[in-house]
Coordinates of C-alpha atoms and ligand atoms in Angstrom, one line a residue:
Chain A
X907 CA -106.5 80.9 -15.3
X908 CA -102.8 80.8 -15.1
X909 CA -102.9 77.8 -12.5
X910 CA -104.2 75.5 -15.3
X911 CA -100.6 75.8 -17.6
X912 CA -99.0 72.4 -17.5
X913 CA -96.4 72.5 -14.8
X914 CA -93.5 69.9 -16.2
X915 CA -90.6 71.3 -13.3
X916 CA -90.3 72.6 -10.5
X917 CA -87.0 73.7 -8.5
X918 CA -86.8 75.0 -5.3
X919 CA -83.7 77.3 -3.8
X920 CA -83.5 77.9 -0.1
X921 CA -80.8 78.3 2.7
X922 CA -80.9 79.1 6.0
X923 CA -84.0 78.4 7.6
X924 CA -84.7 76.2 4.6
X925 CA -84.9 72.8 5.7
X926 CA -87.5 74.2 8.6
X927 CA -89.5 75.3 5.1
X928 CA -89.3 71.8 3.4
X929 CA -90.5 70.3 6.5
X930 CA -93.2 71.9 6.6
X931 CA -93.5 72.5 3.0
X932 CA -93.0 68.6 1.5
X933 CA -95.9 66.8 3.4
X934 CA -98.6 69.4 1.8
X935 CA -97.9 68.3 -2.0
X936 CA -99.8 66.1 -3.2
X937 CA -99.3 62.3 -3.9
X938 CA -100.7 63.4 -7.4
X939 CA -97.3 65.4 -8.0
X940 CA -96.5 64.9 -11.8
X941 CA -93.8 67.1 -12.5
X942 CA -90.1 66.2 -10.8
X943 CA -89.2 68.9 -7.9
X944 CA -85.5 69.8 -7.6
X945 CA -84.2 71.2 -4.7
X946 CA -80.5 73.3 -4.1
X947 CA -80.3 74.1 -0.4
X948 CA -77.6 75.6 1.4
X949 CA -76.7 72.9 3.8
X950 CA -73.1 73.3 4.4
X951 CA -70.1 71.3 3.2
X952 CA -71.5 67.5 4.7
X953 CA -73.4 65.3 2.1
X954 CA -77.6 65.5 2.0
X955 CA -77.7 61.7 2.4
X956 CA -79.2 62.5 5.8
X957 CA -81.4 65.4 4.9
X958 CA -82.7 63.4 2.2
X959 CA -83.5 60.8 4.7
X960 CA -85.4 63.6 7.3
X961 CA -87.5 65.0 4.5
X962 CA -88.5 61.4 2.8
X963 CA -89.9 60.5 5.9
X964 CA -92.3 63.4 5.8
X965 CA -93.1 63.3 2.5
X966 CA -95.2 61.6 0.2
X967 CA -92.9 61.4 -2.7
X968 CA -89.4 59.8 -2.4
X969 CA -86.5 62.3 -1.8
X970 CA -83.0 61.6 -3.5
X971 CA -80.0 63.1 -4.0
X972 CA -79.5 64.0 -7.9
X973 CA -76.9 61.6 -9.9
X974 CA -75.4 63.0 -13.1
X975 CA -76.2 61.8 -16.4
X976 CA -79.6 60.7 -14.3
X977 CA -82.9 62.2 -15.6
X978 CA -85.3 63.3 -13.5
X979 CA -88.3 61.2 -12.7
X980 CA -91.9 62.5 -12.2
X981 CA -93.3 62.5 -9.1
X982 CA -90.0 62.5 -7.0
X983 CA -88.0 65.0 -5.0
X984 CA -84.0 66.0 -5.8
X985 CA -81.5 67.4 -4.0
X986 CA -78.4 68.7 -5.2
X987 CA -75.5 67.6 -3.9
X988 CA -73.1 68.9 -1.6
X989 CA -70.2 70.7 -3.4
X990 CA -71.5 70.6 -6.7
X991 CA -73.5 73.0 -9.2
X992 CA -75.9 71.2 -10.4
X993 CA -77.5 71.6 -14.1
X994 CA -80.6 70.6 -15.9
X995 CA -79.2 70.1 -19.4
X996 CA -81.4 70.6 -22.3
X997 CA -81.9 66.7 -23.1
X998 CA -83.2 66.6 -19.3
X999 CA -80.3 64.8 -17.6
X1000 CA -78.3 66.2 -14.8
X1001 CA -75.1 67.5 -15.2
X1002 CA -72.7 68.5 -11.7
X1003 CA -69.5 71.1 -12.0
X1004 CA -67.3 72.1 -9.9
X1005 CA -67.2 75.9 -11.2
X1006 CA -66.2 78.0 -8.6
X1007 CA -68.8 79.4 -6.6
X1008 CA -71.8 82.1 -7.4
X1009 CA -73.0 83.7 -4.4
X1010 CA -70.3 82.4 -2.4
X1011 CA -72.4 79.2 -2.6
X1012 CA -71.9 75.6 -4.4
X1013 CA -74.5 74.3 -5.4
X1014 CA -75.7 77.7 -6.6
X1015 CA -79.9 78.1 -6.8
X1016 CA -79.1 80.7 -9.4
X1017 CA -77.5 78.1 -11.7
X1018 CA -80.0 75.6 -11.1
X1019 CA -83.1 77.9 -12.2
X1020 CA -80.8 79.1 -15.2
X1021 CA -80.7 75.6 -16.4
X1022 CA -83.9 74.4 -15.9
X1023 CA -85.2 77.8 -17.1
X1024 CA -83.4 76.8 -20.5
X1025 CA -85.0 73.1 -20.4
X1026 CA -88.3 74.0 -19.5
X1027 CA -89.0 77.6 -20.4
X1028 CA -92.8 78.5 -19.4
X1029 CA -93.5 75.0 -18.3
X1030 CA -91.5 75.3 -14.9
X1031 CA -92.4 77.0 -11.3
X1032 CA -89.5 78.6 -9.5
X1033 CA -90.0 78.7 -5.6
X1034 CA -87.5 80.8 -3.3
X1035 CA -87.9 80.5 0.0
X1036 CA -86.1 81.7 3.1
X1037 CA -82.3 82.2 3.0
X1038 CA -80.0 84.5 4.1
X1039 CA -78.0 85.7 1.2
X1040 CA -79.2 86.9 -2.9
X1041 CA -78.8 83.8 -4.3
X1042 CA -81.5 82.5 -6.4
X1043 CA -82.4 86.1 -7.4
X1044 CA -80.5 86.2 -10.7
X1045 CA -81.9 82.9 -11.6
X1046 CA -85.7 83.5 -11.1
X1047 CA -85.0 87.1 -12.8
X1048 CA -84.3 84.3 -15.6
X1049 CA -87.0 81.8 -15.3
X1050 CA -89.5 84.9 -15.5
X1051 CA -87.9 86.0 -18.7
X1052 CA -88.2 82.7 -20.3
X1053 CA -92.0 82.7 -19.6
X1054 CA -91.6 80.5 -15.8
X1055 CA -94.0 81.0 -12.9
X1056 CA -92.4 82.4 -10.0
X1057 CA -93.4 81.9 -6.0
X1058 CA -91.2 83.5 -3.4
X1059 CA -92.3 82.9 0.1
X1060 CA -93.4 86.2 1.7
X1061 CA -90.3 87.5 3.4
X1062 CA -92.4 88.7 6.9
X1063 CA -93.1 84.8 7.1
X1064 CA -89.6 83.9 6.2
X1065 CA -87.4 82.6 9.3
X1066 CA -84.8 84.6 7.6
X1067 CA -85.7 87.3 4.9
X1068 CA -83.2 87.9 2.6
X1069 CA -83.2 85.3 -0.2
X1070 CA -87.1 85.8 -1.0
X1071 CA -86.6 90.2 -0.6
X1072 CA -83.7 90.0 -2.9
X1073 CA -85.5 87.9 -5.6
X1074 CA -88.6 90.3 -4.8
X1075 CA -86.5 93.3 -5.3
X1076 CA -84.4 91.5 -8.6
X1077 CA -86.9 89.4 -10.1
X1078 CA -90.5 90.0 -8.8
X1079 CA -92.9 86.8 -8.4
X1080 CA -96.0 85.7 -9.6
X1081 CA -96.9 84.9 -6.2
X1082 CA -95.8 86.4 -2.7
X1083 CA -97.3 84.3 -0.2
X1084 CA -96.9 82.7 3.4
X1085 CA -95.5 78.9 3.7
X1086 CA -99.0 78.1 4.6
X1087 CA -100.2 78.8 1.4
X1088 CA -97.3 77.9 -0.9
X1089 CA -97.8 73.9 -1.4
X1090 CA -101.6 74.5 -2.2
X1091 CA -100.7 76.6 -5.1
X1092 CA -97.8 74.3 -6.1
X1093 CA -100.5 71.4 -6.0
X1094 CA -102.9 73.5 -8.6
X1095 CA -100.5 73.5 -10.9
X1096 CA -98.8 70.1 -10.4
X1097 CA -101.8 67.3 -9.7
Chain B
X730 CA -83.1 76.5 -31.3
X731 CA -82.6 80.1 -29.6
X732 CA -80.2 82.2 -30.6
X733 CA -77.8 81.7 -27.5
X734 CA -77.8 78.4 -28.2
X735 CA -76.8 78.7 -32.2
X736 CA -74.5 81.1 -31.1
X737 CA -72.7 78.6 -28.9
X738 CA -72.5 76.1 -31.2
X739 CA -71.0 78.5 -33.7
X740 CA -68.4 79.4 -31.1
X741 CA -67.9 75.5 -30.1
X742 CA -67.3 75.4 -34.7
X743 CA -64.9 78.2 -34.8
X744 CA -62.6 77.1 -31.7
X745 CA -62.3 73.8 -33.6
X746 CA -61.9 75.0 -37.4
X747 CA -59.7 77.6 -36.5
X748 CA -57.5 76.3 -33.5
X749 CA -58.1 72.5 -33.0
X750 CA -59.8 72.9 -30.1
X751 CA -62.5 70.1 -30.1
X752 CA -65.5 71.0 -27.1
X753 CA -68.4 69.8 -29.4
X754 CA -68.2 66.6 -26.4
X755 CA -68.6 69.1 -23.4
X756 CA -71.7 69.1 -21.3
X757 CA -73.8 72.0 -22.7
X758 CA -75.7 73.4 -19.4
X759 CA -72.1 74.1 -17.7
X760 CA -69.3 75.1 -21.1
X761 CA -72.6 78.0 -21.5
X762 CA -71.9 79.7 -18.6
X763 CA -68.6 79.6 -18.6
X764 CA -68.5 80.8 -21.9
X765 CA -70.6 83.6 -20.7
X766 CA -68.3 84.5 -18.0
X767 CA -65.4 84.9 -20.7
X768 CA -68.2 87.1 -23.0
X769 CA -68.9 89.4 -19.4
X770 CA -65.1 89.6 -18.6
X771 CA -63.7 90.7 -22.0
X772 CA -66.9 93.3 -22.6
X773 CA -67.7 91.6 -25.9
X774 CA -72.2 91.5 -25.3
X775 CA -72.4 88.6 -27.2
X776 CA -71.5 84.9 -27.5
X777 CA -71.4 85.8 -31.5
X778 CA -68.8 89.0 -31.1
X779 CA -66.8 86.0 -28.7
X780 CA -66.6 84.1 -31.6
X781 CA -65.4 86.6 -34.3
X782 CA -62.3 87.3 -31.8
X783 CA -61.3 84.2 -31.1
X784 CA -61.1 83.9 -35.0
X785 CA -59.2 86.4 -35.8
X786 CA -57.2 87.3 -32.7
X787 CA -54.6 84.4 -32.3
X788 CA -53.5 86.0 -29.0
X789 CA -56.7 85.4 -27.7
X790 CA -56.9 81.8 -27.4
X791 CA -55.5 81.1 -24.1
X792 CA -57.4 83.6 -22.2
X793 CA -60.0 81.1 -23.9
X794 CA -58.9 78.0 -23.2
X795 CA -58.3 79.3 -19.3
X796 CA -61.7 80.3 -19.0
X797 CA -63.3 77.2 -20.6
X798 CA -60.8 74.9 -18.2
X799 CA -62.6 75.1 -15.0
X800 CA -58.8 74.7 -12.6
X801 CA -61.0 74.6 -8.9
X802 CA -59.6 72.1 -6.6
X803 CA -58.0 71.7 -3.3
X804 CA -55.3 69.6 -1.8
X805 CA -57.0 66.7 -0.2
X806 CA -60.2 67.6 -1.8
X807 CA -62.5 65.0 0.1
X808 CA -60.1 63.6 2.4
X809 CA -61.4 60.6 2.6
X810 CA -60.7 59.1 -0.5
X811 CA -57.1 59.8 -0.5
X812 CA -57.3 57.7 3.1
X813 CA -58.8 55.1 1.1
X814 CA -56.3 55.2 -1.5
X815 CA -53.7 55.3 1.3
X816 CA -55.2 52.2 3.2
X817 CA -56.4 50.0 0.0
X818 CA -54.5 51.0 -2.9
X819 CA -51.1 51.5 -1.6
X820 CA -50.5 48.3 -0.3
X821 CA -51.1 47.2 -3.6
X822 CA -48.8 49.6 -5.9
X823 CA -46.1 48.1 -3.0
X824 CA -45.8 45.2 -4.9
X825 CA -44.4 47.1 -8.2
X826 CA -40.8 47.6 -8.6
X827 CA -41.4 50.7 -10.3
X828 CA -45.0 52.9 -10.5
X829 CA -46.5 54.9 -12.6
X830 CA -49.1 57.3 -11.6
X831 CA -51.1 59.6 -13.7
X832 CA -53.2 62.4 -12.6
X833 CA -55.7 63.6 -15.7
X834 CA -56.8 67.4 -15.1
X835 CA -54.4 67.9 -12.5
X836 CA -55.3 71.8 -12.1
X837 CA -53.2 73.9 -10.5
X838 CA -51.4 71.0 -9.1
X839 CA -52.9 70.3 -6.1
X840 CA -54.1 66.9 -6.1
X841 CA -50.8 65.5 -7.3
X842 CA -48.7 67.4 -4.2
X843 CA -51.4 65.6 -2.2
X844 CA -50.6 61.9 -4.1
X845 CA -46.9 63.2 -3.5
X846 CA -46.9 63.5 -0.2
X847 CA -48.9 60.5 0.9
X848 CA -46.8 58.2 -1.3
X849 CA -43.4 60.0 0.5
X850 CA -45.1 59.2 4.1
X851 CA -45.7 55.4 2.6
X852 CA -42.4 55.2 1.6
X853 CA -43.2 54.6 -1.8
X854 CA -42.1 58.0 -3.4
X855 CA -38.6 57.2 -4.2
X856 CA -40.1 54.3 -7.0
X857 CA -42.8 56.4 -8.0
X858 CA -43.1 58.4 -11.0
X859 CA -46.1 60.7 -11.5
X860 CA -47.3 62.1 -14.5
X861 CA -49.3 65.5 -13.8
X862 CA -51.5 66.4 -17.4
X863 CA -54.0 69.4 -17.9
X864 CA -54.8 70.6 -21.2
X865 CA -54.7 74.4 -19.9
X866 CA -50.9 75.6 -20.0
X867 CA -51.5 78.2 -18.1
X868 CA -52.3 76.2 -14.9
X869 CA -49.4 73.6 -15.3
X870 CA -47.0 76.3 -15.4
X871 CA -48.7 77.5 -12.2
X872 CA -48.9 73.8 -10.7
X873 CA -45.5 73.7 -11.3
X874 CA -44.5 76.4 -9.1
X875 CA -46.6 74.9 -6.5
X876 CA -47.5 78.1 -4.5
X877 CA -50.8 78.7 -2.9
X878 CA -52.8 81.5 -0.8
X879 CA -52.4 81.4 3.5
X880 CA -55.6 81.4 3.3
X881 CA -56.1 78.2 1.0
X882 CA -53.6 76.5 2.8
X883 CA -55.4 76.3 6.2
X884 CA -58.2 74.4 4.0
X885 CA -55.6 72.0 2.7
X886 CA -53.8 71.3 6.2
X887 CA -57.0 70.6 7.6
X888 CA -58.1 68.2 4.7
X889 CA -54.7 66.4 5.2
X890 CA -54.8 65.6 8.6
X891 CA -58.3 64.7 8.0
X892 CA -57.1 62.4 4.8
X893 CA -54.7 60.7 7.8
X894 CA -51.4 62.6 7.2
X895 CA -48.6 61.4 9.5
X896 CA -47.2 65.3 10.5
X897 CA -48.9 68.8 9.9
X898 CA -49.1 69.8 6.2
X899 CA -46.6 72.8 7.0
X900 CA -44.0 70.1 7.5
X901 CA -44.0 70.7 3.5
X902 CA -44.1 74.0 2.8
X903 CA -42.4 77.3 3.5
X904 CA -44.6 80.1 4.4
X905 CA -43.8 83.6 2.8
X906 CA -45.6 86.9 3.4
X907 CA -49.4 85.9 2.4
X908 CA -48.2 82.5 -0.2
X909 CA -46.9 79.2 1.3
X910 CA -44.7 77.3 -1.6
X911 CA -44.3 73.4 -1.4
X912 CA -40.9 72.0 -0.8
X913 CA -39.2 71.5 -4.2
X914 CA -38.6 68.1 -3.2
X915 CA -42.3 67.1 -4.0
X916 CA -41.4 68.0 -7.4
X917 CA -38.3 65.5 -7.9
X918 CA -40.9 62.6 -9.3
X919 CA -43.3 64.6 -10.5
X920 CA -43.4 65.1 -14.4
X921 CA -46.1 68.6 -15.5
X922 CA -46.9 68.0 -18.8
X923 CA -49.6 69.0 -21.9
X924 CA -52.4 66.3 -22.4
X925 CA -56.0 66.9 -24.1
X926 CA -58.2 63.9 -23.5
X927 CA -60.2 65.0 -26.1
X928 CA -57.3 64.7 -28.6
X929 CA -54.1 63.2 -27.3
X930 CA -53.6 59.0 -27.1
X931 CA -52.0 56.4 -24.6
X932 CA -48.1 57.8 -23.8
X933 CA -47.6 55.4 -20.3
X934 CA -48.2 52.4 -18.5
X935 CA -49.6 53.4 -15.6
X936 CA -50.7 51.6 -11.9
X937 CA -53.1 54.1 -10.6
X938 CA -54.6 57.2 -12.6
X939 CA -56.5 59.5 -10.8
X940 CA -59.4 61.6 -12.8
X941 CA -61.4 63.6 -10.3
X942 CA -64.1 66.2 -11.3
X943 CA -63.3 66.1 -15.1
X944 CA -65.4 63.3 -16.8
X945 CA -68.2 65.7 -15.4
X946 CA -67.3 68.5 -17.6
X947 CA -67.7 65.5 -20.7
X948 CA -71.4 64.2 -22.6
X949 CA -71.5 59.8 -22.3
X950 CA -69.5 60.0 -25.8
X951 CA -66.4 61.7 -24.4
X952 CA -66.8 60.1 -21.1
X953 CA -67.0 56.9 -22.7
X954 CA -64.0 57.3 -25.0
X955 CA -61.4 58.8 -22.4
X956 CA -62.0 55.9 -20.1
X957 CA -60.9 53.5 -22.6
X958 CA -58.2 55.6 -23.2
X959 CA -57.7 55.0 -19.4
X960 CA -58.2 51.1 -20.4
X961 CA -55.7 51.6 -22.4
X962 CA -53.4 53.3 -20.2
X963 CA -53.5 51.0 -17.3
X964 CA -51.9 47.9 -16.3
X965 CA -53.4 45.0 -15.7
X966 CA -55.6 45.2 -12.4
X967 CA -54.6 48.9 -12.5
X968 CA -56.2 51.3 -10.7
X969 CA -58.6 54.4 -11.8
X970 CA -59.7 56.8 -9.2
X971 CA -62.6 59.3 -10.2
X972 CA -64.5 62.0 -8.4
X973 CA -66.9 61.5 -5.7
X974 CA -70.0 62.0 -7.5
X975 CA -69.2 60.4 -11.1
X976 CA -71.2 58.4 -12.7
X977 CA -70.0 55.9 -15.0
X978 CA -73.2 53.6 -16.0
X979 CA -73.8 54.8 -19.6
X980 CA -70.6 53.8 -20.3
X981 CA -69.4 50.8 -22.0
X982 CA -65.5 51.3 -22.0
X983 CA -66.8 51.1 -17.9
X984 CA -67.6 47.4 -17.8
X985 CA -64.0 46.4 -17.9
X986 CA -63.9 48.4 -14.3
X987 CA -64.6 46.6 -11.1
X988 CA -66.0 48.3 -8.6
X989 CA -62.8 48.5 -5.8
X990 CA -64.5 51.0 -3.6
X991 CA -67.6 52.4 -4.3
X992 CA -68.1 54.7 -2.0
X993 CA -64.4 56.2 -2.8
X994 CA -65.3 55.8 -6.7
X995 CA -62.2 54.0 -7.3
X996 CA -62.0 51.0 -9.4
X997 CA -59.7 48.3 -10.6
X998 CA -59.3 46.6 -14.4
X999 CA -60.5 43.1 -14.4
X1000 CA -57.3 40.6 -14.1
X1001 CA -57.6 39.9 -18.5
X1002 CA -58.0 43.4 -19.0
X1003 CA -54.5 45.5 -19.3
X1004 CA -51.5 45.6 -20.2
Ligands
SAM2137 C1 -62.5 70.9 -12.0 S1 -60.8 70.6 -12.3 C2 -60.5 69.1 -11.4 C3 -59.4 69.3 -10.4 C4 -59.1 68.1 -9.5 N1 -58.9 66.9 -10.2 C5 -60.2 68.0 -8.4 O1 -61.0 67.1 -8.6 O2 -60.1 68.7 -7.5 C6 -60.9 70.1 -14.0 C7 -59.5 70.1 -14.7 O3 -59.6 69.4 -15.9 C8 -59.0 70.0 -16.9 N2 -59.5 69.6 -18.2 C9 -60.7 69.9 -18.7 N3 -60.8 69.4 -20.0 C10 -59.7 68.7 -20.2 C11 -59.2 68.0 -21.3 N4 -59.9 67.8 -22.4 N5 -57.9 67.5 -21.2 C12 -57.2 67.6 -20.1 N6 -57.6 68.3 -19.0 C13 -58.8 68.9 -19.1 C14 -59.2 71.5 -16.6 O4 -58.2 72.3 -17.2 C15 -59.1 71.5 -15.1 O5 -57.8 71.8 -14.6

């Protein structure tokens, strides 16, 4: 059964209505996490010192902000931050730009997957989950090619529906399914 | 390997064999895209076809050498840290009879207008002489003009009263049709030249240099060996001002930089380190 590959990534794109998602999405996973989960969320222009701080207190794993040249550590949560594209390089460390932006958006989701698509090929999950613009689309059309597992969050249980249709309609998923259901499946692949 | 990947290093070979052009020290994840972007916008398919081009069609190169150079910046970019350089690091320069300022990857000009017009409020312009480098020629000539979008410059005045500007921004420019142009008096101390930190050595003594957003573009290697060229460059208990989210732990050449502010990334040469 697919959910026994060995997960070694996971990154997460999501905008508005996102950090509603996380909240309700982080204290579901497992204290078993292995892999490292890397978040790019929409947040506006403001650093995610403080959404870093709301989401680590409801989680079981510790939340940071990514620091370049840094390589991710298993079992903890990443977000990227504000103003910055932010790139898995092939070695594993992060990287930031300042690129201008892809969707209208910096950080960009679909850079992000792109990246760690490259890194981790068919050992990485993809999650897309509500947001109001395509972003994220391109990149999971990616992460598919490469052999990644792909969960988008059913867009009639999105807050808003656009990010997960567009990735739906550009990259199809692996999974289509309700918030509810999203960090059990994450937790069969990752524990 | 796969073959995108050979293909870019092929392409990172041939830009250096055949014009001198040394990116084997960028950051991988990033210099791919962009050198995807240039493979999309001049219909080529492939990094490979890219590379056979920018062999053999010499007029090519600086539509290369734009695209690789990533010139995204704003004036006041992070307001904050030019008030920090303002409040902590002017005082300091004060003391100097003369100063030299450079600005490394100065895009299309923007941050050093900023530097320019902060050091003119502090009364400190009139002794100040700023060296503006970018390895991209295309953008100094454009720096130089110092002309940017309406729209852009409602960003900028905004980010300069934030960065605790003494007027309104448009006490400094002239607005025309859709394009505001800087006062040519900005210019008078400012000096636009061509400077590859990959390639190109010490040419001043400088107080302050100012590096934001470009070390990120670099691997530990190149990041390590431009800031001792920035060692090199300063005087002693000089300054060096990098971008907000820099990291400089995995570099050596770093140790001989106190932390000044941390949360403004700026540091200072230790008091035996210098010139
Ligand atoms: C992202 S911009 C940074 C602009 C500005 N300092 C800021 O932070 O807003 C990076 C600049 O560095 C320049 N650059 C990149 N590699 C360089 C090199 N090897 N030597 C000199 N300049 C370089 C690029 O041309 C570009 O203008």
């Amino acid at each position: 059964m697919s959910a026994r590959r060995r997960i070694e990534a996971v990154v997460l794109g999501c905008s508005a209505g996102g950090v509603q998602a996380m909240l309700a999405l982080f204290p579901k996973l497992s204290v078993d996490f292995k892999p490292y989960l890397i978040v790019v969320c929409h947040a506006g222009a403001e650093g995610v010192e403080l959404l870093c701080e709301v989401l680590g207190r409801v989680s079981a794993l510790p939340v940071r902000e990514a620091a370049e040249r840094d390589s991710p550590q298993p079992g903890v949560i990443y977000l990227a931050p504000a103003g910055y594209h932010l790139y898995l390089e092939r070695e594993g460390q992060f990287a930031l730009s300042i690129d201008p932006k892809v969707c209208f958006v910096r950080p960009s989701i679909d850079i992000l997957f792109e990246s760690a698509a490259a890194r981790h090929r068919s050992k990485l999950l993809a999650v897309v989950l509500s947001g109001a613009n395509e972003d994220g689309a391109r990149g999971l059309q990616y992460v598919r090619r490469l052999g990644g597992y792909a969960i988008v969050q059913d867009p009639e249980d999105a807050a808003v529906p656009q990010m997960p249709e567009a990735a739906l309609r550009i990259a199809g998923a692996d999974d289509v399914l309700p918030l509810s259901e999203i960090a059990t499946r994450i937790n069969e692949f990752c524990s | 390997m796969d073959a995108e990947d050979i293909e870019l290093e092929l392409f990172v070979q041939a830009l250096k064999l055949r014009h001198g052009y040394d990116f084997g020290q960028y950051a991988r994840a990033s210099l791919k895209r962009r050198v995807n972007d240039l493979v999309k916008n001049a219909e080529l398919g492939t990094i490979g076809a890219l590379t056979s081009r920018v062999v053999h069609d010499e007029a090519f190169l600086p539509q290369v050498i734009a695209g690789i150079s990533v010139p995204v910046s704003e004036m006041f970019r992070n307001p904050e840290i030019f008030k920090a350089l303002s409040a902590e690091v002017f005082p300091v320069l004060a003391s100097y009879p003369h100063i030299n300022i450079w600005q490394a990857g100065c895009a299309r000009g923007e941050e050093v207008y900023s530097l320019a017009i902060l050091l003119e409020e502090a009364g400190l312009y009139d002794r100040t002489q700023i060296y503006a480098t970018d390895f991209n020629d295309h953008v100094l000539h454009v720096a130089q003009e110092g002309i940017f979008s309406v729209h852009e410059a409602r960003l900028y005045a905004q980010n300069y009263l934030a960065a605790g500007g003494k007027h309104t921004l448009s006490h400094y420019w002239h607005a025309r049709y859709e394009r505001v142009k800087l006062d040519e008096r900005l210019k008078r101390n400012i000096t636009f030249a061509n400077h590859n930190l990959v390639a190109d050595g010490v040419f001043c003594e400088a107080h302050l240099i100012l590096c934001r957003n470009v070390l990120i573009y670099f691997t530990n290697t190149l990041q390590d060996q431009v800031l001792g060229l920035f060692r090199d460059s300063l005087v002693r208990g000089g300054f060096l001002a990098l971008g907000n989210k820099e990291s400089i732990h995995f570099s050596a050449n770093a140790r001989e930089f106190l932390a000044f502010n941390s949360a403004a990334r700026i540091f200072r040469l230790g008091p035996s380190v210098g010139k």
